[in-house]
Coordinates of C-alpha atoms in Angstrom, one line a residue:
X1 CA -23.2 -11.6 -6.8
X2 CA -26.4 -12.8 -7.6
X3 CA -29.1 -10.6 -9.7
X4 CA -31.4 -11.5 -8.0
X5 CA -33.8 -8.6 -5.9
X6 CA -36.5 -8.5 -3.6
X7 CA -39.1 -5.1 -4.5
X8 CA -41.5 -5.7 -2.4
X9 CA -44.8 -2.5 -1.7
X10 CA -47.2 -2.6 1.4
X11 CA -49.9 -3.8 -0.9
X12 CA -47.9 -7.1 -1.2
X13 CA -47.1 -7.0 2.3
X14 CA -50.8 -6.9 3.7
X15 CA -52.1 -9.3 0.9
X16 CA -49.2 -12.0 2.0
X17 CA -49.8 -11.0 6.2
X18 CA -46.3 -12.2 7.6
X19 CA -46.1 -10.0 10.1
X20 CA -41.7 -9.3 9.3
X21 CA -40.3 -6.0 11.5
X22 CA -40.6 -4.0 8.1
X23 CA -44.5 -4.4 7.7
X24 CA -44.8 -4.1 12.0
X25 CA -42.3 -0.7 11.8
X26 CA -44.7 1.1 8.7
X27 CA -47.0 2.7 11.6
X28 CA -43.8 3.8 13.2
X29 CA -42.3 5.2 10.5
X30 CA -45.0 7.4 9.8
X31 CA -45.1 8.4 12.9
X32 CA -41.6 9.8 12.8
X33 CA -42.3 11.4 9.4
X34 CA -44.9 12.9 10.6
X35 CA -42.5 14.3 13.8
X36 CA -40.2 15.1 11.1
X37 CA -43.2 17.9 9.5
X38 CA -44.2 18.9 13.1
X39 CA -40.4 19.8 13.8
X40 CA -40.1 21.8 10.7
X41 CA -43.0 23.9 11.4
X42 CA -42.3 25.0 14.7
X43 CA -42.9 28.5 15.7
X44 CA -39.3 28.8 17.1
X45 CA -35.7 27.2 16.4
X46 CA -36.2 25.2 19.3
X47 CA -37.1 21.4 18.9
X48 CA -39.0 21.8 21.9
X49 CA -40.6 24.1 24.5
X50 CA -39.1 25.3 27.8
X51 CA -39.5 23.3 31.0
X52 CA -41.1 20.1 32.0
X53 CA -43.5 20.3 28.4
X54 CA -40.4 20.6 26.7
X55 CA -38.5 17.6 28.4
X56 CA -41.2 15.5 27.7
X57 CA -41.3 16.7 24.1
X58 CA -37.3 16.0 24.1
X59 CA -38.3 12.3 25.8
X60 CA -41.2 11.2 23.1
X61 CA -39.4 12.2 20.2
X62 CA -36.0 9.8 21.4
X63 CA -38.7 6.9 22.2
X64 CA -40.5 7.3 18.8
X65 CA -37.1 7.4 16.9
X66 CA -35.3 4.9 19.1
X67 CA -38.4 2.7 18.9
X68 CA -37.2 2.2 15.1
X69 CA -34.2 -0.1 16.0
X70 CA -35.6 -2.3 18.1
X71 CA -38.7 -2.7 15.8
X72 CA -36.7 -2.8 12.2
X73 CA -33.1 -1.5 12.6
X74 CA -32.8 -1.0 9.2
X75 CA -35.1 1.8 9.9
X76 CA -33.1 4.1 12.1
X77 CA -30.8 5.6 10.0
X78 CA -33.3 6.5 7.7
X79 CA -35.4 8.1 9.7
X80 CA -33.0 9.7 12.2
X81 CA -31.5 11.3 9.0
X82 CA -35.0 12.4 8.0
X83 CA -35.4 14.2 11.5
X84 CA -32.0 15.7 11.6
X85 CA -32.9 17.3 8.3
X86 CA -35.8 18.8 9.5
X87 CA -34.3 20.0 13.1
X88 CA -31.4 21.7 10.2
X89 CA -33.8 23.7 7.8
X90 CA -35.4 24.5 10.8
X91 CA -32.5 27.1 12.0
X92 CA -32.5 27.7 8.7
X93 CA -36.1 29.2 8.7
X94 CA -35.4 30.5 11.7
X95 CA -32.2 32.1 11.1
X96 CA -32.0 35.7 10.5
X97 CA -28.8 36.7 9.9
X98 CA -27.3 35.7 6.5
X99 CA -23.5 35.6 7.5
X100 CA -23.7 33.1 10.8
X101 CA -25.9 29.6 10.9
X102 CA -26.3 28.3 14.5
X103 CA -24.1 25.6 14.4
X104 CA -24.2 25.0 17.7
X105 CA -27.7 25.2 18.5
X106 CA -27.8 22.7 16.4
X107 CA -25.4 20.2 17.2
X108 CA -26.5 20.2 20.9
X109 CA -29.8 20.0 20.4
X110 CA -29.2 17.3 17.2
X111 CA -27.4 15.5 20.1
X112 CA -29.5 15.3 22.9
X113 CA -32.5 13.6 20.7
X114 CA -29.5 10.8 19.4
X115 CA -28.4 10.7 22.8
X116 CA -32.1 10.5 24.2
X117 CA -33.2 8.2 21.3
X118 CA -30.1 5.5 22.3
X119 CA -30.5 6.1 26.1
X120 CA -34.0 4.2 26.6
X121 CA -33.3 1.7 24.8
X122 CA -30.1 1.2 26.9
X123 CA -31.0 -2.3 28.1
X124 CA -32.0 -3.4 24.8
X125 CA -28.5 -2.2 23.9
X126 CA -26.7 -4.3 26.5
X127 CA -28.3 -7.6 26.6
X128 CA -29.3 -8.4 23.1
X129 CA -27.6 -11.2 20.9
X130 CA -28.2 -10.8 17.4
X131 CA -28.5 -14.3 15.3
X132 CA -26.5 -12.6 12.4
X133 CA -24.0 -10.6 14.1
X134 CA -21.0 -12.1 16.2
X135 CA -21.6 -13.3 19.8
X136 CA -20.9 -10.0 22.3
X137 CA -23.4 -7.7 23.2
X138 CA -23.5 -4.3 21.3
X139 CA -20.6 -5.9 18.8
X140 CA -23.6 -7.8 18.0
X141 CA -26.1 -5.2 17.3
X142 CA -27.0 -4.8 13.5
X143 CA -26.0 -1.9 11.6
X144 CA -23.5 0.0 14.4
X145 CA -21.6 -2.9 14.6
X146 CA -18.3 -3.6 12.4
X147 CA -19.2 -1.7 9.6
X148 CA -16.5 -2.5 6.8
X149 CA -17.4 -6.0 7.4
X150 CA -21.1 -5.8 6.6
X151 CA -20.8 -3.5 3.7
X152 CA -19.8 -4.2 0.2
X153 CA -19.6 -2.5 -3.1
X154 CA -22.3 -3.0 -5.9
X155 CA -20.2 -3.8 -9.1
X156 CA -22.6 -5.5 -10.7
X157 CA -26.9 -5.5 -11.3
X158 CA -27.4 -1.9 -10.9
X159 CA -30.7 -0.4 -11.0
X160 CA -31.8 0.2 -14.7
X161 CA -34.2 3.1 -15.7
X162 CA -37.2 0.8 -16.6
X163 CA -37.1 -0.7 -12.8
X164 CA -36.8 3.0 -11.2
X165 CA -39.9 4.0 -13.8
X166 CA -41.6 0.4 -12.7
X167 CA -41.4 0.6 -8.7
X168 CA -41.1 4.6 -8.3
X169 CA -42.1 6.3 -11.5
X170 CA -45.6 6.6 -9.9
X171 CA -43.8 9.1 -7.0
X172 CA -41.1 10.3 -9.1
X173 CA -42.9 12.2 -11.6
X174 CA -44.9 15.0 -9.2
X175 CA -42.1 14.3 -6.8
X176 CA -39.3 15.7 -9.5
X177 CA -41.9 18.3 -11.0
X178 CA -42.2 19.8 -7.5
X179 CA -38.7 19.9 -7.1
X180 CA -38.0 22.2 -10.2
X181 CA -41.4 24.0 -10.1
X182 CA -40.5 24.9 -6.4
X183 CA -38.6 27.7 -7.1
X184 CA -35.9 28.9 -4.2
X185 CA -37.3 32.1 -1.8
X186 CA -35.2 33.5 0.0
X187 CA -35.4 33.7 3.6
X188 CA -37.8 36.9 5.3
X189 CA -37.1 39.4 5.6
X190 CA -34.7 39.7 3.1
X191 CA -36.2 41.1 -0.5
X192 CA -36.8 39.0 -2.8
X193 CA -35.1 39.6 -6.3
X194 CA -36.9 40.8 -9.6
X195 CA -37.2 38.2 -12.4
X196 CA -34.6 40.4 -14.8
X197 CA -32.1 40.1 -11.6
X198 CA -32.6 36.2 -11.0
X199 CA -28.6 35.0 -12.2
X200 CA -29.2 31.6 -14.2
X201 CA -27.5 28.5 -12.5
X202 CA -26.4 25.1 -13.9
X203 CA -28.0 23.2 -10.7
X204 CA -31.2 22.3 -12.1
X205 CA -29.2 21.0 -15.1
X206 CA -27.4 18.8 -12.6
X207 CA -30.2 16.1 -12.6
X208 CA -30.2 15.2 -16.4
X209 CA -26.7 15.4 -16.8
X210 CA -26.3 12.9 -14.5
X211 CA -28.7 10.9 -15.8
X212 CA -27.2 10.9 -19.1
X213 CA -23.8 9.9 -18.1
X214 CA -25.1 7.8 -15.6
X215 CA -26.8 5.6 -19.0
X216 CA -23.4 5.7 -20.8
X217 CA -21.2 4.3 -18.0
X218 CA -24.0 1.7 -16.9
X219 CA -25.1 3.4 -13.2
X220 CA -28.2 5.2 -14.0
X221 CA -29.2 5.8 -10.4
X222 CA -26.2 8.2 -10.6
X223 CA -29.0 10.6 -11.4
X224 CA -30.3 10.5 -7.9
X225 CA -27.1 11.8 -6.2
X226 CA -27.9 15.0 -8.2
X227 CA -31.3 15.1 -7.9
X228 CA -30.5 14.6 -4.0
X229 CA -28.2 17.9 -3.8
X230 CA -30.5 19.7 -6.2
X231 CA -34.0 19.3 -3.9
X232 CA -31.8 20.0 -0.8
X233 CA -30.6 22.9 -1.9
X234 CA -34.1 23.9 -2.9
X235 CA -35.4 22.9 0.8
X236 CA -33.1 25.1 2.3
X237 CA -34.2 28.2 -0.4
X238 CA -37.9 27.2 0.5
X239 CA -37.7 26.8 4.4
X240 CA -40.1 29.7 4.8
X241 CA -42.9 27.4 4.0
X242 CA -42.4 24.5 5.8
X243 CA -44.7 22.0 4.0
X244 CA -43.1 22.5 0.6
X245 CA -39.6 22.6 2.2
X246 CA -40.6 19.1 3.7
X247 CA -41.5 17.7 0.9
X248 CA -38.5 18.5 -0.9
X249 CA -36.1 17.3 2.3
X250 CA -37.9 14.1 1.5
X251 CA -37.4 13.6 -2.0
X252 CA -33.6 14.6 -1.1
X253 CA -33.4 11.5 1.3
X254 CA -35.3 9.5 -1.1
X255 CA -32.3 10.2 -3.7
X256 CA -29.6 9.5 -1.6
X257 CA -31.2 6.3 -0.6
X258 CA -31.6 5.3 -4.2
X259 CA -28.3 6.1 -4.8
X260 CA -26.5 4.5 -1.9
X261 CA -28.0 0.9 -2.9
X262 CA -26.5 1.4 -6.0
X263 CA -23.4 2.2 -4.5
X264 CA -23.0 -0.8 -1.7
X265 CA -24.9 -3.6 -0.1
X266 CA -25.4 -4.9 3.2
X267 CA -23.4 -8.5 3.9
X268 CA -25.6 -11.2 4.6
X269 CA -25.9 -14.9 4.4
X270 CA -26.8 -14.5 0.6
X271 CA -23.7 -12.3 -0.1
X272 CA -26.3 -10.2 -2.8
X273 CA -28.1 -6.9 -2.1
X274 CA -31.6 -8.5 -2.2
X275 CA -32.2 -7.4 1.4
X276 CA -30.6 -4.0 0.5
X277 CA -32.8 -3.5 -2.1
X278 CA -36.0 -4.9 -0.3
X279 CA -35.3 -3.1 3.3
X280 CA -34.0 0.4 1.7
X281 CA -36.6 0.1 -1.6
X282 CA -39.3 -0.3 0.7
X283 CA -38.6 3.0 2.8
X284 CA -38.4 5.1 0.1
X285 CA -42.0 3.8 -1.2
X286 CA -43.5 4.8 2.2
X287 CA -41.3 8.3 2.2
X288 CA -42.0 9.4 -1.3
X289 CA -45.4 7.7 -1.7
X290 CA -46.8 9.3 1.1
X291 CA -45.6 12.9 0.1
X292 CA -46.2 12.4 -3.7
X293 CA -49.5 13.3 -3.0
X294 CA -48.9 16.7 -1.8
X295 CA -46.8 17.3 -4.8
X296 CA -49.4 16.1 -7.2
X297 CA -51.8 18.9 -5.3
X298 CA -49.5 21.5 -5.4
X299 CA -48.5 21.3 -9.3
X300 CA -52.4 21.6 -9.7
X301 CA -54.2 24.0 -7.8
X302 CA -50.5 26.2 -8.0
X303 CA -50.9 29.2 -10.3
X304 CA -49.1 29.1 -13.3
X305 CA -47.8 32.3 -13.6
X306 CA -48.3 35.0 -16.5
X307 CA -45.7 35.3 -18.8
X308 CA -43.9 38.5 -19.2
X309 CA -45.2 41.2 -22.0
X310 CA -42.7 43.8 -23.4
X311 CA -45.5 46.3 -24.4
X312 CA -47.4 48.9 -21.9
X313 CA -51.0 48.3 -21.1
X314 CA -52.9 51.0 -23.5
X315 CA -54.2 53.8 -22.1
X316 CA -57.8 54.3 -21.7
X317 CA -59.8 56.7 -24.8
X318 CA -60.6 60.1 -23.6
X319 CA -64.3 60.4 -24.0
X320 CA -65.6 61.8 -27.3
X321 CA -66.5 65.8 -27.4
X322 CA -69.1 66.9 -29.4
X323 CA -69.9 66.6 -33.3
X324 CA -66.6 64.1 -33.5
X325 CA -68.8 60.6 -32.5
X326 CA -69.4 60.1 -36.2
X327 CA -66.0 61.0 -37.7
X328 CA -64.7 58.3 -34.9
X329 CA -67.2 55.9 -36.1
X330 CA -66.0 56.2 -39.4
X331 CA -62.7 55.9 -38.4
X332 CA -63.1 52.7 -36.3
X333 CA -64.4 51.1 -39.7
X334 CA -61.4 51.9 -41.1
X335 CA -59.3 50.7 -39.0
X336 CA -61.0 47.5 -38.8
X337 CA -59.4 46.4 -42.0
X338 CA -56.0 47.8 -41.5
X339 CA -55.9 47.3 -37.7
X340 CA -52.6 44.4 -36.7
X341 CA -53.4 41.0 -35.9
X342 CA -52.4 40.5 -32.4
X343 CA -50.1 37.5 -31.5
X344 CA -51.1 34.5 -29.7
X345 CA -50.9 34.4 -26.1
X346 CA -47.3 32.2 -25.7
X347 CA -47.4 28.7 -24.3
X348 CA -46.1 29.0 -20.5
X349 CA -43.3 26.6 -20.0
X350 CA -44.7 25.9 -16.4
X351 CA -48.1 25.2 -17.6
X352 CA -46.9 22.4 -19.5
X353 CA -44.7 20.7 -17.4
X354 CA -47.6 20.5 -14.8
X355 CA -49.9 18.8 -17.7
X356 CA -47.0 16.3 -18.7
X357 CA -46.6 15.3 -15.2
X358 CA -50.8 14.9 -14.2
X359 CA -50.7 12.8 -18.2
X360 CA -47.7 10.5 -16.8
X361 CA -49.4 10.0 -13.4
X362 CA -52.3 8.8 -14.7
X363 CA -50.1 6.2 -16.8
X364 CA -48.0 5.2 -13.8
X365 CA -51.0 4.8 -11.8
X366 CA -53.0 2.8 -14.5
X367 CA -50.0 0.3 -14.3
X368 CA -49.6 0.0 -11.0
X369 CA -53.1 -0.8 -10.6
X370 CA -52.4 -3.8 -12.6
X371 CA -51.2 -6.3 -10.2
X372 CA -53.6 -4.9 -7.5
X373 CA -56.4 -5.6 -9.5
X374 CA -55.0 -9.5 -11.1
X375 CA -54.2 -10.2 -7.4
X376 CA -57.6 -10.0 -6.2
X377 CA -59.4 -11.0 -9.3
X378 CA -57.5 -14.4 -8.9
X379 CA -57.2 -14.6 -5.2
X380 CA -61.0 -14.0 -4.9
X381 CA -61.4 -17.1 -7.1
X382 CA -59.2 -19.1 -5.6
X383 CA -61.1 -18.3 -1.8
X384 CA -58.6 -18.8 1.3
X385 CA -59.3 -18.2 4.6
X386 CA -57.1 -15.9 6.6
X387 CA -54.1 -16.5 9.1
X388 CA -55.1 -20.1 11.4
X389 CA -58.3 -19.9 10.0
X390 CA -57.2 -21.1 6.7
X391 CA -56.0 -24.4 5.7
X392 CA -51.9 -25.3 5.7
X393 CA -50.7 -28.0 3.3
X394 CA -50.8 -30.6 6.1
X395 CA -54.4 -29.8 6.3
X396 CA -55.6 -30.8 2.8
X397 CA -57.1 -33.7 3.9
X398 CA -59.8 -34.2 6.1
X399 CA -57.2 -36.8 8.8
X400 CA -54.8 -34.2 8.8
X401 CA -57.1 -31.4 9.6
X402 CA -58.1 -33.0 12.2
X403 CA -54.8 -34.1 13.4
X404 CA -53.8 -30.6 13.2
X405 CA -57.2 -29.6 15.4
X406 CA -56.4 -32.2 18.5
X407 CA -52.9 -30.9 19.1
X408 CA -54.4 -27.5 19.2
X409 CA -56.3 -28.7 21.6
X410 CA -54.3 -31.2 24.0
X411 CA -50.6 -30.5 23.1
X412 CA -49.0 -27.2 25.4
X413 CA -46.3 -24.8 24.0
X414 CA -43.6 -25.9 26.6
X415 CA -44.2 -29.7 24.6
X416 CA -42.2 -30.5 21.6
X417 CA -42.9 -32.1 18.3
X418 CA -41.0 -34.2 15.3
X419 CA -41.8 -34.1 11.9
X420 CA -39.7 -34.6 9.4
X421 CA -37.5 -32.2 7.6
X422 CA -36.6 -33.5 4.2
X423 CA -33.0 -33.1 2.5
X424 CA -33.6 -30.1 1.2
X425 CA -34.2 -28.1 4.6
X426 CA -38.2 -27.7 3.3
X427 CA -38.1 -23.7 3.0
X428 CA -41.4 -22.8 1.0
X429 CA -42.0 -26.5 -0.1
X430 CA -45.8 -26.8 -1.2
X431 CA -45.8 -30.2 0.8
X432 CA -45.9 -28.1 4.0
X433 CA -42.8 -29.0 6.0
X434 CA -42.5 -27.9 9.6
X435 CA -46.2 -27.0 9.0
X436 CA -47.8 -28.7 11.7
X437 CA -45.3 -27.2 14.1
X438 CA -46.4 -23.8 12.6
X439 CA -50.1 -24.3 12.4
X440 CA -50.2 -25.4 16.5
X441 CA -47.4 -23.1 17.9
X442 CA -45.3 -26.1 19.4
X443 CA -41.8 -26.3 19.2
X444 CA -40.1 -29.0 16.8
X445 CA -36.8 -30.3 16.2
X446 CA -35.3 -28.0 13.4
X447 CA -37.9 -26.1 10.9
X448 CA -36.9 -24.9 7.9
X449 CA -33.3 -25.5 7.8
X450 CA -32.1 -22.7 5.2
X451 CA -34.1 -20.2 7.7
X452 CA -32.6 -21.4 10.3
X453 CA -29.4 -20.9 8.8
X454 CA -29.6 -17.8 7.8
X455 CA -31.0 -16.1 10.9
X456 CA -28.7 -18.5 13.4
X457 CA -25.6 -18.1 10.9
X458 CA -23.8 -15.3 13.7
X459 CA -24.1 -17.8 16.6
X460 CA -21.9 -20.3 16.3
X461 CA -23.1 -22.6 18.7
X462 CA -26.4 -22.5 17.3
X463 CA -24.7 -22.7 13.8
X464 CA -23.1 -25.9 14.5
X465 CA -26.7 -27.8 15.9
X466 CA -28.4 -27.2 12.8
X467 CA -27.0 -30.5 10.7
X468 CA -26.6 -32.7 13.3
X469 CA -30.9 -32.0 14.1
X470 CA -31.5 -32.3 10.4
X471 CA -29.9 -35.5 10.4
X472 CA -30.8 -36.9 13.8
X473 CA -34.4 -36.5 12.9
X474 CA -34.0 -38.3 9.5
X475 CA -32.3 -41.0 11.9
X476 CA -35.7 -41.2 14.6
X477 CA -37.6 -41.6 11.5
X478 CA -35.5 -44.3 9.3
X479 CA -33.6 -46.5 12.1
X480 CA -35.0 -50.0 12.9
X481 CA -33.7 -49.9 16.2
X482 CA -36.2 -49.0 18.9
X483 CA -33.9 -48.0 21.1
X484 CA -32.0 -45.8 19.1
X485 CA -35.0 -44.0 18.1
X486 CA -36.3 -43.3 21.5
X487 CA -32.2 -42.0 22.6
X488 CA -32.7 -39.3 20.7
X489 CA -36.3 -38.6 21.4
X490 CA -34.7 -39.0 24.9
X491 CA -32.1 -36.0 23.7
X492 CA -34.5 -33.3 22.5
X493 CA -37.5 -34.0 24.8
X494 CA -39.5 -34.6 22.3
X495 CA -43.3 -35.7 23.5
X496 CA -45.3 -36.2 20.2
X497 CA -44.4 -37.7 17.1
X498 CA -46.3 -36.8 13.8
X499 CA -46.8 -39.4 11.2
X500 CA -48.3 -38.0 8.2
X501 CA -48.7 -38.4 4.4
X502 CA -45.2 -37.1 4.6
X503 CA -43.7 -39.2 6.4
X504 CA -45.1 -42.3 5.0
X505 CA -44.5 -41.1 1.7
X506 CA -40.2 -40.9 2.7
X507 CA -39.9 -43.7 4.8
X508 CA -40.7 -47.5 5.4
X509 CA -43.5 -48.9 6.5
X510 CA -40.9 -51.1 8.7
X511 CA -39.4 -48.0 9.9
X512 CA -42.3 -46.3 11.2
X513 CA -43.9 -49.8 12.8
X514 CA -41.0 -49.1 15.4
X515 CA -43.3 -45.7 17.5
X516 CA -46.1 -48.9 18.0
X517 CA -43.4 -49.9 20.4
X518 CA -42.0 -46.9 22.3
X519 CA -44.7 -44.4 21.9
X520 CA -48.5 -44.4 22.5
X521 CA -50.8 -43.9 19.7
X522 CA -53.1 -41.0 21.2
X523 CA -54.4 -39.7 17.9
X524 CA -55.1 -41.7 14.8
X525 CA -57.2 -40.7 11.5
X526 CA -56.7 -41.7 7.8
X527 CA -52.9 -41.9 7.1
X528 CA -52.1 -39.7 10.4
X529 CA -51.0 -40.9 13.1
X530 CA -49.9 -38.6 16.5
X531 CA -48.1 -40.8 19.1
X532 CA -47.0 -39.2 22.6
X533 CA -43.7 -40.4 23.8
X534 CA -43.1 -41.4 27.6
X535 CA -40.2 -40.0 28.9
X536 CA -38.5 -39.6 32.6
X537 CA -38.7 -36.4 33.8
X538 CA -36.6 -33.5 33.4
X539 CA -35.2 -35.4 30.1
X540 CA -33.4 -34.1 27.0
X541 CA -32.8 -30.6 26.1
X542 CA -36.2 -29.4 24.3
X543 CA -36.8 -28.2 21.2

């Protein structure tokens, strides 16, 4: 399995601007976070109101959670979980009898939002083919669909502290401090017990012991299973106060998360858990990066509180009677120099944990401004315009700019383009392969061939085109046979050809001479030349 991860943050995401489902789905997923909070605090146990408001409640929430799959699936389970959580402490809050939980309030009404959630997106459901899955509808479908096949264990390239400290150590610490600062209440109206009658228990010590045997065996994310069970468990003891009990519910998913990719990957083409790092990491940034915040405030403007003092407060002088003011005046100098010293006030454990935490914030954040801060120091230097505004590779020089400008203008989207695609397959090349199909929006031949592997890899049809286009556009390009060239122009409809520095640079002079004699040069500039092919109607099978 290769060690090889992707850790990618939404500052990288807007700086690079590939608009992938995990960068489209972050508006979404804070929307149901923040229908996660708005369920929590309810005024009742119900997660919505009677009648038609209610059903309409019921209805928004499955279209904002069901929205998820369709957008980014990996996003679903994550966030239905989050939701479910916050539709269980919320009996919990609710609940006022110690010795019965409404189990079945909150199945049926757990239910109906997965039921509602899958329901509207029914003809999604039905009809759609997924590129990595197998062929059939729903056995297609990402995630839901055979399960033991698409999940593996991680044996190898755990997580290591310094990474965790690197991409969440920034989160973590207020997160964590919360989480043992947040000390259980029990639910109203039930009394609250005196400090002397609070029972110590070994569940806050769960979390470092964890993390210690979790460094001697080599898994040291085993930490966050604990600290997972530990923050629940403090959620449900805090449900009273819905905010903190949130925030807590949310560093408990966070955990388990963590934990899971740690445990097992997701199957892909790539057979690593790169995209289980990259898709589950990048969740728990948004999750615990968003609430990290309220944690911070809390362990700051949240009174420490006064530590216990065995002696009674003295009780006040009576007032002096007359003719004894100056024998107590002499007194009191005596009893300066013989009076006790009184102790120093003792350090409140509390009090310190909350400084540690705000002096390791401002460390994290210091380095995590670092790349922010290089990034746009160098980017500004380097000055690129945005999106089709800026220039591709193809576009360096002034013929191919141009070139790239005229079939913007005259070429159509239902037309198709060649270019060549070198051995390789020309993913990321710096030379800008399949760029000029990318820069105009026109179809070509094959793009980017280990792309198109990857996400065409569960259709098998479409599996078994991809070498046979690599290497019939090699053949268009390096035959000497005109008619040859223009049969397979002939197959894939193809209507312009692209000769560029790229092409020139791979293949013969001879070799390219050929287009002069079954194509019509209708652009020419520098070393680029676009030729438009004439072909019968109703011809090949497109790109």
């Amino acid at each position: 399995m290769r060690l090889y991860n992707i850790t990618e943050f939404p500052f990288f995401s807007f700086w690079l601007g590939d608009m992938h489902p995990h960068v489209m789905a972050l508006p979404f997923g804070l929307l149901a976070l923040a229908l996660a909070l708005a369920t929590l605090a309810r005024p009742d146990p119900y997660l919505a109101a009677p009648g038609v408001r209610g059903w309409l409640d019921v209805l928004l929430t499955g279209l904002i959670l069901g929205s998820l799959y369709v957008i980014n699936s990996w996003d679903l389970p994550t966030y239905l979980l989050l939701y479910l959580g916050a539709l269980f402490l919320l009996q919990v809050r609710h609940n006022d009898d110690p010795d019965a939980f409404p189990w079945k309030r909150l199945g049926w009404q757990g239910g109906l939002v997965v039921l509602v959630s899958f329901a509207l997106f029914t003809p999604f459901y039905l009809t759609f083919h997924s590129l990595v899955g197998s062929g059939e509808p729903l056995t297609s479908v990402p995630i839901l669909s055979k399960f033991t096949q698409m999940v593996a264990p991680v044996s190898t390239s755990r997580t290591g502290i310094h990474a965790f400290l690197i991409i969440f150590g920034l989160f973590a610490a207020p997160l964590i401090a919360f989480a043992y600062l947040a000390k259980p209440l029990l639910p109203q109206p039930h009394p609250q017990p005196e400090p002397d009658e609070q029972r110590p228990s070994l569940l806050p010590w769960l979390f470092p012991a964890a993390l210690v045997v979790g460094v001697v065996v080599g898994f040291p994310l085993l930490s966050m299973a604990a600290l997972a069970l530990f923050a629940f468990y403090r959620a449900m003891y805090r449900a009273t106060r819905p905010a903190e009990s949130f925030v807590l519910l949310v560093v408990a998913l966070g955990g388990a998360i963590l934990f899971g990719t740690d445990l097992m990957y997701i199957r892909d083409v790539f057979n690593t858990r790169m995209n289980t790092i990259f898709k589950f990491y990048y969740q728990v940034w948004l999750l615990w990066g968003t609430l990290a915040g309220y944690a911070l405030w809390w362990l700051i403007a949240q009174p420490s509180p006064t530590p216990a003092t065995t002696s009674n407060p003295p009780s006040p002088a009576p007032a002096p009677q007359e003719g004894e003011e100056e024998e107590r005046m002499g007194e009191e100098k005596t009893d300066r120099c013989s009076a006790p010293v009184r102790p120093a006030p003792r350090l409140n454990p509390e009090h310190l944990v909350r400084w540690s935490v705000g002096v390791l914030f401002v460390g994290f954040l210091a380095g995590a401004l670092v790349f922010p801060a290089l990034t746009l120091g160098r980017m500004a230097e380097q000055g690129t315009l945005v999106g089709l505004s800026g220039r591709t590779p193809r576009e360096h020089t002034s013929a191919g700019q141009a070139s790239i400008a005229w079939l913007r203008e005259h070429a159509s989207p239902d037309q198709v383009l060649l270019e060549m695609v070198p051995p390789g397959g020309g993913s990321y090349s710096p030379e800008g392969h399949a760029g000029v199909s990318a820069s105009t929006g026109i179809p070509t031949v094959i793009g980017w061939v280990g792309h198109e592997r990857q996400w065409r890899g569960g259709d098998e049809a479409a599996k078994q085109e991809l070498d046979p286009r690599q290497k019939d556009v090699d053949t268009i390009y390096a035959t000497l046979d005109p008619q040859e060239a223009l049969d397979l122009l002939a197959k894939y409809g193809v209507t312009y050809i692209y000769v560029g520095g790229l092409e020139r640079r791979a293949y013969s002079a001879e070799s390219l001479a050929k287009f002069d004699t079954i194509a019509e040069p209708v652009f020419q500039q520098g070393e680029v030349v676009i030729y438009r092919v004439r072909l019968p109607p109703e011809t090949g099978t497109g790109g």
